[in-house]
PDB file of C-alpha atoms in Angstrom:
ATOM      1  CA  MET A   1       0.000   0.000   0.000  1.00 72.00           C
ATOM      2  CA  ALA A   2       1.067   3.573  -0.620  1.00 89.00           C
ATOM      3  CA  THR A   3      -0.357   6.994  -1.236  1.00 94.00           C
ATOM      4  CA  ARG A   4       0.432   9.367  -4.060  1.00 94.00           C
ATOM      5  CA  LEU A   5       0.732  13.148  -3.948  1.00 96.00           C
ATOM      6  CA  VAL A   6      -2.208  14.395  -6.017  1.00 97.00           C
ATOM      7  CA  GLN A   7      -2.574  18.098  -5.221  1.00 97.00           C
ATOM      8  CA  ILE A   8      -1.722  21.005  -3.002  1.00 98.00           C
ATOM      9  CA  ASN A   9      -4.447  22.743  -1.032  1.00 97.00           C
ATOM     10  CA  MET A  10      -4.258  26.532  -0.809  1.00 98.00           C
ATOM     11  CA  LYS A  11      -6.444  28.782   1.330  1.00 97.00           C
ATOM     12  CA  ALA A  12      -7.634  32.111  -0.099  1.00 97.00           C
ATOM     13  CA  HIS A  13      -9.943  34.999   0.732  1.00 97.00           C
ATOM     14  CA  ASP A  14     -11.204  34.930  -2.879  1.00 97.00           C
ATOM     15  CA  ASP A  15     -10.751  31.470  -4.345  1.00 97.00           C
ATOM     16  CA  ASP A  16     -12.195  32.470  -7.719  1.00 97.00           C
ATOM     17  CA  ALA A  17      -9.832  35.415  -8.243  1.00 97.00           C
ATOM     18  CA  LEU A  18      -6.780  33.518  -7.011  1.00 98.00           C
ATOM     19  CA  GLY A  19      -7.784  30.580  -9.179  1.00 98.00           C
ATOM     20  CA  ARG A  20      -7.856  32.819 -12.235  1.00 98.00           C
ATOM     21  CA  PHE A  21      -4.365  34.081 -11.412  1.00 98.00           C
ATOM     22  CA  TRP A  22      -2.855  30.605 -11.077  1.00 98.00           C
ATOM     23  CA  ALA A  23      -4.711  29.271 -14.105  1.00 98.00           C
ATOM     24  CA  GLU A  24      -3.213  32.068 -16.200  1.00 98.00           C
ATOM     25  CA  ALA A  25       0.200  31.628 -14.588  1.00 98.00           C
ATOM     26  CA  LEU A  26       0.324  27.881 -15.323  1.00 98.00           C
ATOM     27  CA  GLY A  27      -1.771  27.714 -18.476  1.00 98.00           C
ATOM     28  CA  TRP A  28      -4.202  25.355 -16.716  1.00 98.00           C
ATOM     29  CA  GLY A  29      -7.958  24.941 -16.742  1.00 97.00           C
ATOM     30  CA  VAL A  30     -10.357  25.906 -13.955  1.00 96.00           C
ATOM     31  CA  HIS A  31     -13.492  24.323 -12.570  1.00 93.00           C
ATOM     32  CA  HIS A  32     -15.507  24.621  -9.368  1.00 92.00           C
ATOM     33  CA  GLU A  33     -16.603  21.494  -7.532  1.00 86.00           C
ATOM     34  CA  ALA A  34     -18.510  23.534  -4.940  1.00 89.00           C
ATOM     35  CA  PRO A  35     -18.990  27.153  -3.828  1.00 93.00           C
ATOM     36  CA  GLY A  36     -15.739  28.378  -2.328  1.00 96.00           C
ATOM     37  CA  VAL A  37     -13.675  25.648  -4.008  1.00 96.00           C
ATOM     38  CA  THR A  38     -11.681  26.307  -7.168  1.00 98.00           C
ATOM     39  CA  ASN A  39      -9.846  23.403  -8.828  1.00 97.00           C
ATOM     40  CA  LEU A  40      -6.906  23.834 -11.190  1.00 98.00           C
ATOM     41  CA  GLU A  41      -5.400  21.178 -13.426  1.00 97.00           C
ATOM     42  CA  PRO A  42      -3.833  20.965 -16.898  1.00 97.00           C
ATOM     43  CA  VAL A  43      -6.255  21.131 -19.797  1.00 96.00           C
ATOM     44  CA  GLY A  44      -7.259  17.604 -20.824  1.00 95.00           C
ATOM     45  CA  PHE A  45      -5.811  16.119 -17.628  1.00 95.00           C
ATOM     46  CA  ALA A  46      -7.232  12.855 -16.260  1.00 93.00           C
ATOM     47  CA  TYR A  47      -7.069  13.197 -12.452  1.00 92.00           C
ATOM     48  CA  PRO A  48      -5.136  11.764 -10.711  1.00 92.00           C
ATOM     49  CA  ASP A  49      -1.974  11.383 -12.751  1.00 94.00           C
ATOM     50  CA  PRO A  50       1.640  11.851 -11.614  1.00 94.00           C
ATOM     51  CA  ALA A  51       2.298  14.072 -14.636  1.00 96.00           C
ATOM     52  CA  ALA A  52       0.947  16.985 -12.566  1.00 97.00           C
ATOM     53  CA  VAL A  53       0.291  17.946  -8.969  1.00 98.00           C
ATOM     54  CA  CYS A  54      -2.998  19.832  -9.139  1.00 98.00           C
ATOM     55  CA  ILE A  55      -4.105  22.799  -7.015  1.00 98.00           C
ATOM     56  CA  ASP A  56      -7.281  23.153  -4.957  1.00 97.00           C
ATOM     57  CA  ILE A  57      -7.991  26.686  -3.719  1.00 98.00           C
ATOM     58  CA  ILE A  58     -10.362  26.888  -0.761  1.00 97.00           C
ATOM     59  CA  ALA A  59     -12.075  30.058   0.475  1.00 97.00           C
ATOM     60  CA  ARG A  60     -11.227  30.813   4.122  1.00 95.00           C
ATOM     61  CA  PRO A  61     -11.511  34.098   6.098  1.00 95.00           C
ATOM     62  CA  GLU A  62      -8.334  33.769   8.177  1.00 93.00           C
ATOM     63  CA  PRO A  63      -5.546  36.226   7.264  1.00 91.00           C
ATOM     64  CA  LYS A  64      -2.086  35.167   6.129  1.00 93.00           C
ATOM     65  CA  THR A  65       0.292  36.012   8.981  1.00 91.00           C
ATOM     66  CA  ALA A  66       3.579  34.261   8.137  1.00 92.00           C
ATOM     67  CA  LYS A  67       5.612  32.900   5.247  1.00 95.00           C
ATOM     68  CA  ASN A  68       4.055  29.726   3.897  1.00 97.00           C
ATOM     69  CA  ARG A  69       5.798  26.452   4.748  1.00 97.00           C
ATOM     70  CA  VAL A  70       4.836  25.059   1.316  1.00 98.00           C
ATOM     71  CA  HIS A  71       5.311  26.822  -2.009  1.00 98.00           C
ATOM     72  CA  VAL A  72       5.793  26.051  -5.689  1.00 98.00           C
ATOM     73  CA  ASP A  73       8.817  26.679  -7.887  1.00 98.00           C
ATOM     74  CA  LEU A  74       8.080  27.463 -11.525  1.00 98.00           C
ATOM     75  CA  ALA A  75      10.309  26.113 -14.294  1.00 98.00           C
ATOM     76  CA  THR A  76      11.825  28.125 -17.141  1.00 98.00           C
ATOM     77  CA  THR A  77      13.768  27.091 -20.219  1.00 98.00           C
ATOM     78  CA  SER A  78      16.084  30.088 -20.721  1.00 98.00           C
ATOM     79  CA  ALA A  79      17.095  33.399 -19.161  1.00 98.00           C
ATOM     80  CA  ALA A  80      14.781  35.144 -21.606  1.00 98.00           C
ATOM     81  CA  HIS A  81      11.899  32.847 -20.638  1.00 98.00           C
ATOM     82  CA  GLN A  82      12.525  33.562 -16.959  1.00 98.00           C
ATOM     83  CA  ALA A  83      12.429  37.323 -17.555  1.00 98.00           C
ATOM     84  CA  GLU A  84       9.324  37.029 -19.728  1.00 98.00           C
ATOM     85  CA  LEU A  85       7.531  34.892 -17.142  1.00 98.00           C
ATOM     86  CA  VAL A  86       8.352  37.280 -14.300  1.00 98.00           C
ATOM     87  CA  ALA A  87       7.029  40.205 -16.360  1.00 98.00           C
ATOM     88  CA  ARG A  88       3.850  38.314 -17.298  1.00 98.00           C
ATOM     89  CA  LEU A  89       3.204  37.324 -13.692  1.00 98.00           C
ATOM     90  CA  LYS A  90       3.591  40.949 -12.607  1.00 98.00           C
ATOM     91  CA  ASP A  91       0.981  41.899 -15.210  1.00 98.00           C
ATOM     92  CA  LEU A  92      -1.327  39.259 -13.702  1.00 98.00           C
ATOM     93  CA  GLY A  93      -0.961  40.761 -10.212  1.00 98.00           C
ATOM     94  CA  ALA A  94       2.102  39.095  -8.687  1.00 98.00           C
ATOM     95  CA  THR A  95       4.720  41.134  -6.863  1.00 98.00           C
ATOM     96  CA  LEU A  96       8.382  40.685  -6.030  1.00 98.00           C
ATOM     97  CA  ALA A  97       8.941  39.314  -2.526  1.00 98.00           C
ATOM     98  CA  ASP A  98      11.814  39.410  -0.055  1.00 96.00           C
ATOM     99  CA  VAL A  99      12.042  36.381   2.239  1.00 94.00           C
ATOM    100  CA  GLY A 100      15.683  36.958   3.053  1.00 93.00           C
ATOM    101  CA  GLN A 101      16.938  35.188  -0.065  1.00 94.00           C
ATOM    102  CA  GLY A 102      19.728  37.683  -0.806  1.00 93.00           C
ATOM    103  CA  GLU A 103      21.419  37.500  -4.196  1.00 95.00           C
ATOM    104  CA  VAL A 104      20.085  34.394  -5.932  1.00 97.00           C
ATOM    105  CA  PRO A 105      19.558  33.455  -9.598  1.00 98.00           C
ATOM    106  CA  TRP A 106      15.858  32.761  -9.105  1.00 98.00           C
ATOM    107  CA  THR A 107      13.128  35.344  -8.556  1.00 98.00           C
ATOM    108  CA  VAL A 108      10.991  35.207  -5.423  1.00 98.00           C
ATOM    109  CA  MET A 109       7.451  36.484  -5.949  1.00 98.00           C
ATOM    110  CA  ALA A 110       4.086  36.550  -4.199  1.00 98.00           C
ATOM    111  CA  ASP A 111       0.693  35.940  -5.765  1.00 98.00           C
ATOM    112  CA  PRO A 112      -2.158  38.465  -5.315  1.00 98.00           C
ATOM    113  CA  GLU A 113      -2.930  37.050  -1.841  1.00 98.00           C
ATOM    114  CA  GLY A 114       0.704  37.080  -0.717  1.00 97.00           C
ATOM    115  CA  ASN A 115       1.547  33.407  -1.219  1.00 98.00           C
ATOM    116  CA  GLU A 116       5.248  33.092  -1.973  1.00 98.00           C
ATOM    117  CA  PHE A 117       6.565  31.222  -5.000  1.00 98.00           C
ATOM    118  CA  CYS A 118       9.778  31.169  -7.033  1.00 98.00           C
ATOM    119  CA  VAL A 119      10.469  31.573 -10.735  1.00 98.00           C
ATOM    120  CA  LEU A 120      13.613  29.512 -11.224  1.00 98.00           C
ATOM    121  CA  GLU A 121      16.476  30.148 -13.573  1.00 98.00           C
ATOM    122  CA  PRO A 122      16.796  27.402 -16.248  1.00 98.00           C
ATOM    123  CA  ARG A 123      17.854  24.080 -14.726  1.00 98.00           C
ATOM    124  CA  GLU A 124      18.341  20.898 -16.713  1.00 97.00           C
ATOM    125  CA  VAL A 125      16.810  18.755 -13.976  1.00 97.00           C
ATOM    126  CA  TYR A 126      13.438  20.477 -14.449  1.00 98.00           C
ATOM    127  CA  ARG A 127      13.359  20.346 -18.254  1.00 97.00           C
ATOM    128  CA  ASP A 128      10.395  17.921 -18.367  1.00 97.00           C
ATOM    129  CA  THR A 129       8.374  18.741 -15.245  1.00 98.00           C
ATOM    130  CA  GLY A 130       5.768  21.008 -16.780  1.00 97.00           C
ATOM    131  CA  PRO A 131       5.195  24.554 -15.471  1.00 98.00           C
ATOM    132  CA  ILE A 132       5.660  23.533 -11.830  1.00 98.00           C
ATOM    133  CA  ALA A 133       9.257  22.429 -11.315  1.00 98.00           C
ATOM    134  CA  ALA A 134       8.846  21.488  -7.662  1.00 98.00           C
ATOM    135  CA  VAL A 135       6.567  21.605  -4.661  1.00 98.00           C
ATOM    136  CA  VAL A 136       8.842  22.811  -1.857  1.00 98.00           C
ATOM    137  CA  VAL A 137       8.349  22.217   1.879  1.00 98.00           C
ATOM    138  CA  ASP A 138      10.304  24.138   4.525  1.00 98.00           C
ATOM    139  CA  CYS A 139      11.477  21.901   7.333  1.00 98.00           C
ATOM    140  CA  ALA A 140      13.955  21.443  10.176  1.00 97.00           C
ATOM    141  CA  ASP A 141      15.121  17.927   9.241  1.00 98.00           C
ATOM    142  CA  PRO A 142      15.076  16.986   5.538  1.00 98.00           C
ATOM    143  CA  ARG A 143      16.347  13.468   6.286  1.00 98.00           C
ATOM    144  CA  GLU A 144      13.435  12.741   8.620  1.00 98.00           C
ATOM    145  CA  MET A 145      10.945  14.248   6.186  1.00 98.00           C
ATOM    146  CA  ALA A 146      12.400  12.106   3.384  1.00 97.00           C
ATOM    147  CA  ARG A 147      12.043   9.031   5.589  1.00 98.00           C
ATOM    148  CA  PHE A 148       8.407   9.768   6.385  1.00 98.00           C
ATOM    149  CA  TRP A 149       7.248  10.925   2.959  1.00 98.00           C
ATOM    150  CA  GLY A 150       9.281   8.229   1.217  1.00 97.00           C
ATOM    151  CA  GLY A 151       7.393   5.664   3.256  1.00 97.00           C
ATOM    152  CA  ALA A 152       4.058   7.450   2.991  1.00 97.00           C
ATOM    153  CA  THR A 153       4.094   7.652  -0.811  1.00 97.00           C
ATOM    154  CA  ASP A 154       5.400   5.560  -3.670  1.00 95.00           C
ATOM    155  CA  TRP A 155       7.589   8.445  -4.815  1.00 96.00           C
ATOM    156  CA  THR A 156      11.282   7.792  -5.458  1.00 96.00           C
ATOM    157  CA  LEU A 157      13.930   9.475  -3.333  1.00 97.00           C
ATOM    158  CA  HIS A 158      16.474  11.084  -5.669  1.00 97.00           C
ATOM    159  CA  GLU A 159      18.742  12.898  -3.231  1.00 97.00           C
ATOM    160  CA  VAL A 160      19.008  13.421   0.502  1.00 98.00           C
ATOM    161  CA  ALA A 161      21.411  15.496   2.594  1.00 97.00           C
ATOM    162  CA  ASP A 162      21.362  17.427   5.848  1.00 97.00           C
ATOM    163  CA  ASP A 163      20.018  20.549   4.163  1.00 98.00           C
ATOM    164  CA  HIS A 164      17.692  19.168   1.489  1.00 98.00           C
ATOM    165  CA  ALA A 165      15.910  16.122   0.117  1.00 98.00           C
ATOM    166  CA  THR A 166      14.354  15.564  -3.301  1.00 98.00           C
ATOM    167  CA  MET A 167      11.704  13.087  -4.469  1.00 98.00           C
ATOM    168  CA  ARG A 168       9.755  12.472  -7.676  1.00 98.00           C
ATOM    169  CA  SER A 169       6.929  10.188  -8.719  1.00 97.00           C
ATOM    170  CA  SER A 170       7.909   6.576  -9.259  1.00 95.00           C
ATOM    171  CA  GLN A 171       7.026   7.027 -12.948  1.00 95.00           C
ATOM    172  CA  GLY A 172       9.660   9.766 -13.256  1.00 97.00           C
ATOM    173  CA  VAL A 173       7.206  12.396 -14.481  1.00 97.00           C
ATOM    174  CA  GLY A 174       5.738  15.615 -13.138  1.00 98.00           C
ATOM    175  CA  PRO A 175       7.181  18.001 -10.550  1.00 98.00           C
ATOM    176  CA  TYR A 176       9.604  17.147  -7.772  1.00 98.00           C
ATOM    177  CA  LEU A 177       8.790  17.211  -4.066  1.00 98.00           C
ATOM    178  CA  GLU A 178      11.590  18.943  -2.185  1.00 98.00           C
ATOM    179  CA  PHE A 179      12.294  19.416   1.520  1.00 98.00           C
ATOM    180  CA  ILE A 180      14.547  22.371   2.314  1.00 98.00           C
ATOM    181  CA  ARG A 181      16.007  23.034   5.736  1.00 98.00           C
ATOM    182  CA  THR A 182      15.111  26.510   6.976  1.00 96.00           C
ATOM    183  CA  PRO A 183      15.505  28.287  10.322  1.00 93.00           C
ATOM    184  CA  ASP A 184      11.826  29.297  10.362  1.00 89.00           C
ATOM    185  CA  THR A 185       9.466  27.515  12.720  1.00 87.00           C
ATOM    186  CA  LYS A 186       5.888  26.515  12.004  1.00 90.00           C
ATOM    187  CA  SER A 187       3.379  29.027  13.326  1.00 85.00           C
ATOM    188  CA  GLY A 188      -0.320  28.200  13.213  1.00 86.00           C
ATOM    189  CA  TRP A 189      -2.227  26.226  10.616  1.00 90.00           C
ATOM    190  CA  ASN A 190      -0.498  25.943   7.224  1.00 94.00           C
ATOM    191  CA  ARG A 191      -2.383  27.913   4.558  1.00 96.00           C
ATOM    192  CA  VAL A 192      -0.854  25.630   1.911  1.00 98.00           C
ATOM    193  CA  HIS A 193      -0.586  21.888   2.456  1.00 97.00           C
ATOM    194  CA  LEU A 194      -0.195  18.581   0.630  1.00 98.00           C
ATOM    195  CA  ASP A 195      -3.072  16.243  -0.256  1.00 97.00           C
ATOM    196  CA  VAL A 196      -2.399  12.549  -0.839  1.00 97.00           C
ATOM    197  CA  SER A 197      -4.647   9.748  -2.024  1.00 96.00           C
ATOM    198  CA  PRO A 198      -4.439   5.940  -1.856  1.00 95.00           C
ATOM    199  CA  TYR A 199      -4.719   3.981  -5.062  1.00 93.00           C
ATOM    200  CA  ARG A 200      -8.086   2.764  -6.295  1.00 91.00           C
ATOM    201  CA  GLY A 201      -9.226  -0.236  -4.288  1.00 90.00           C
ATOM    202  CA  ASP A 202      -7.026   0.497  -1.260  1.00 93.00           C
ATOM    203  CA  ASP A 203      -8.619   0.846   2.170  1.00 92.00           C
ATOM    204  CA  VAL A 204      -8.447   4.381   3.615  1.00 93.00           C
ATOM    205  CA  ALA A 205      -8.590   3.225   7.240  1.00 93.00           C
ATOM    206  CA  ALA A 206      -5.736   0.792   6.670  1.00 95.00           C
ATOM    207  CA  GLU A 207      -3.744   3.475   4.906  1.00 96.00           C
ATOM    208  CA  GLU A 208      -4.332   5.904   7.770  1.00 96.00           C
ATOM    209  CA  ALA A 209      -3.077   3.282  10.235  1.00 96.00           C
ATOM    210  CA  ARG A 210       0.016   2.748   8.100  1.00 97.00           C
ATOM    211  CA  LEU A 211       0.722   6.495   7.982  1.00 97.00           C
ATOM    212  CA  ARG A 212       0.357   6.732  11.744  1.00 97.00           C
ATOM    213  CA  ALA A 213       2.840   3.887  12.152  1.00 97.00           C
ATOM    214  CA  LEU A 214       5.289   5.901  10.045  1.00 97.00           C
ATOM    215  CA  GLY A 215       4.918   8.897  12.357  1.00 98.00           C
ATOM    216  CA  ALA A 216       1.785  10.765  11.263  1.00 98.00           C
ATOM    217  CA  THR A 217      -0.298  12.197  14.107  1.00 97.00           C
ATOM    218  CA  ASP A 218      -3.755  13.619  14.709  1.00 92.00           C
ATOM    219  CA  PRO A 219      -4.042  17.448  14.608  1.00 91.00           C
ATOM    220  CA  GLY A 220      -6.632  17.323  17.381  1.00 87.00           C
ATOM    221  CA  ILE A 221      -9.590  18.838  15.543  1.00 85.00           C
ATOM    222  CA  ASP A 222     -13.158  17.673  14.984  1.00 86.00           C
ATOM    223  CA  GLN A 223     -13.274  15.678  11.734  1.00 84.00           C
ATOM    224  CA  SER A 224     -16.744  14.217  12.129  1.00 84.00           C
ATOM    225  CA  VAL A 225     -18.303  16.191   9.259  1.00 87.00           C
ATOM    226  CA  ILE A 226     -15.668  15.623   6.561  1.00 81.00           C
ATOM    227  CA  SER A 227     -15.135  12.634   4.282  1.00 84.00           C
ATOM    228  CA  TRP A 228     -11.326  12.817   4.261  1.00 92.00           C
ATOM    229  CA  ARG A 229      -8.764  12.484   7.046  1.00 94.00           C
ATOM    230  CA  ILE A 230      -6.510  15.301   8.253  1.00 95.00           C
ATOM    231  CA  LEU A 231      -3.151  14.205   9.670  1.00 97.00           C
ATOM    232  CA  THR A 232       0.144  15.867  10.492  1.00 97.00           C
ATOM    233  CA  ASP A 233       3.614  14.766   9.425  1.00 97.00           C
ATOM    234  CA  PRO A 234       6.547  14.457  11.880  1.00 97.00           C
ATOM    235  CA  GLU A 235       7.122  18.240  11.796  1.00 97.00           C
ATOM    236  CA  GLY A 236       3.472  19.070  12.433  1.00 96.00           C
ATOM    237  CA  ASN A 237       2.562  19.985   8.846  1.00 97.00           C
ATOM    238  CA  GLU A 238      -1.072  19.206   8.137  1.00 96.00           C
ATOM    239  CA  PHE A 239      -1.901  17.024   5.144  1.00 97.00           C
ATOM    240  CA  CYS A 240      -5.101  15.412   3.914  1.00 97.00           C
ATOM    241  CA  LEU A 241      -5.647  11.738   3.138  1.00 97.00           C
ATOM    242  CA  LEU A 242      -8.292  11.727   0.421  1.00 95.00           C
ATOM    243  CA  SER A 243     -10.503   8.926  -0.827  1.00 90.00           C
ATOM    244  CA  PRO A 244      -9.028   6.601  -3.481  1.00 89.00           C
ATOM    245  CA  ARG A 245      -9.716   7.536  -7.102  1.00 81.00           C
TER     246      ARG A 245
END
């Protein structure tokens, strides 16, 4: 048994407006499964597929108060493409952001609701990922996060060190999942988190038990009215265990 990373969940004051921004940024399609829920995925995509990690944007009233622990890195193919993408994103409503990065070859930006993301300089490793090069998670211990998420999912661990760890789907397609050591500490509920799903035919309760044995814990909230399970990883990051599809 194993899960697969299927999407990231992002909170927003205006899910429709933020959905339009990210759809334009990525060249993806938009649909709404319910009021206050905007779903983004590549045009013609058959969910779920490791070729893309989709985005669900959920309307919530709470304000953003700290740098997100999860963000996306966007891929580019040349210096000119990077400059063009940064300019286009500014036209869509993104702004430049300073998270203490100093002089770096990538560009740190924030979407219209302040969610940080990076526009990377061209890197050969991301040549075939699609518009999202990587989903990046800040953490204190990349080795421990690689252990947990490597066991939780069927993704392949590509590299692990004291300051970073990198994984990709077992099919070798789609974006990478990266854990980067940072000095920041988690503060409050993550406004952006990972969603995973078992494979079709797998038992959700059994998969939840397996994740708990790996080190997942209960966030201590009432989950009686939802159909999915909310858990936390070894560093307290919330993630959702969805129904198999």
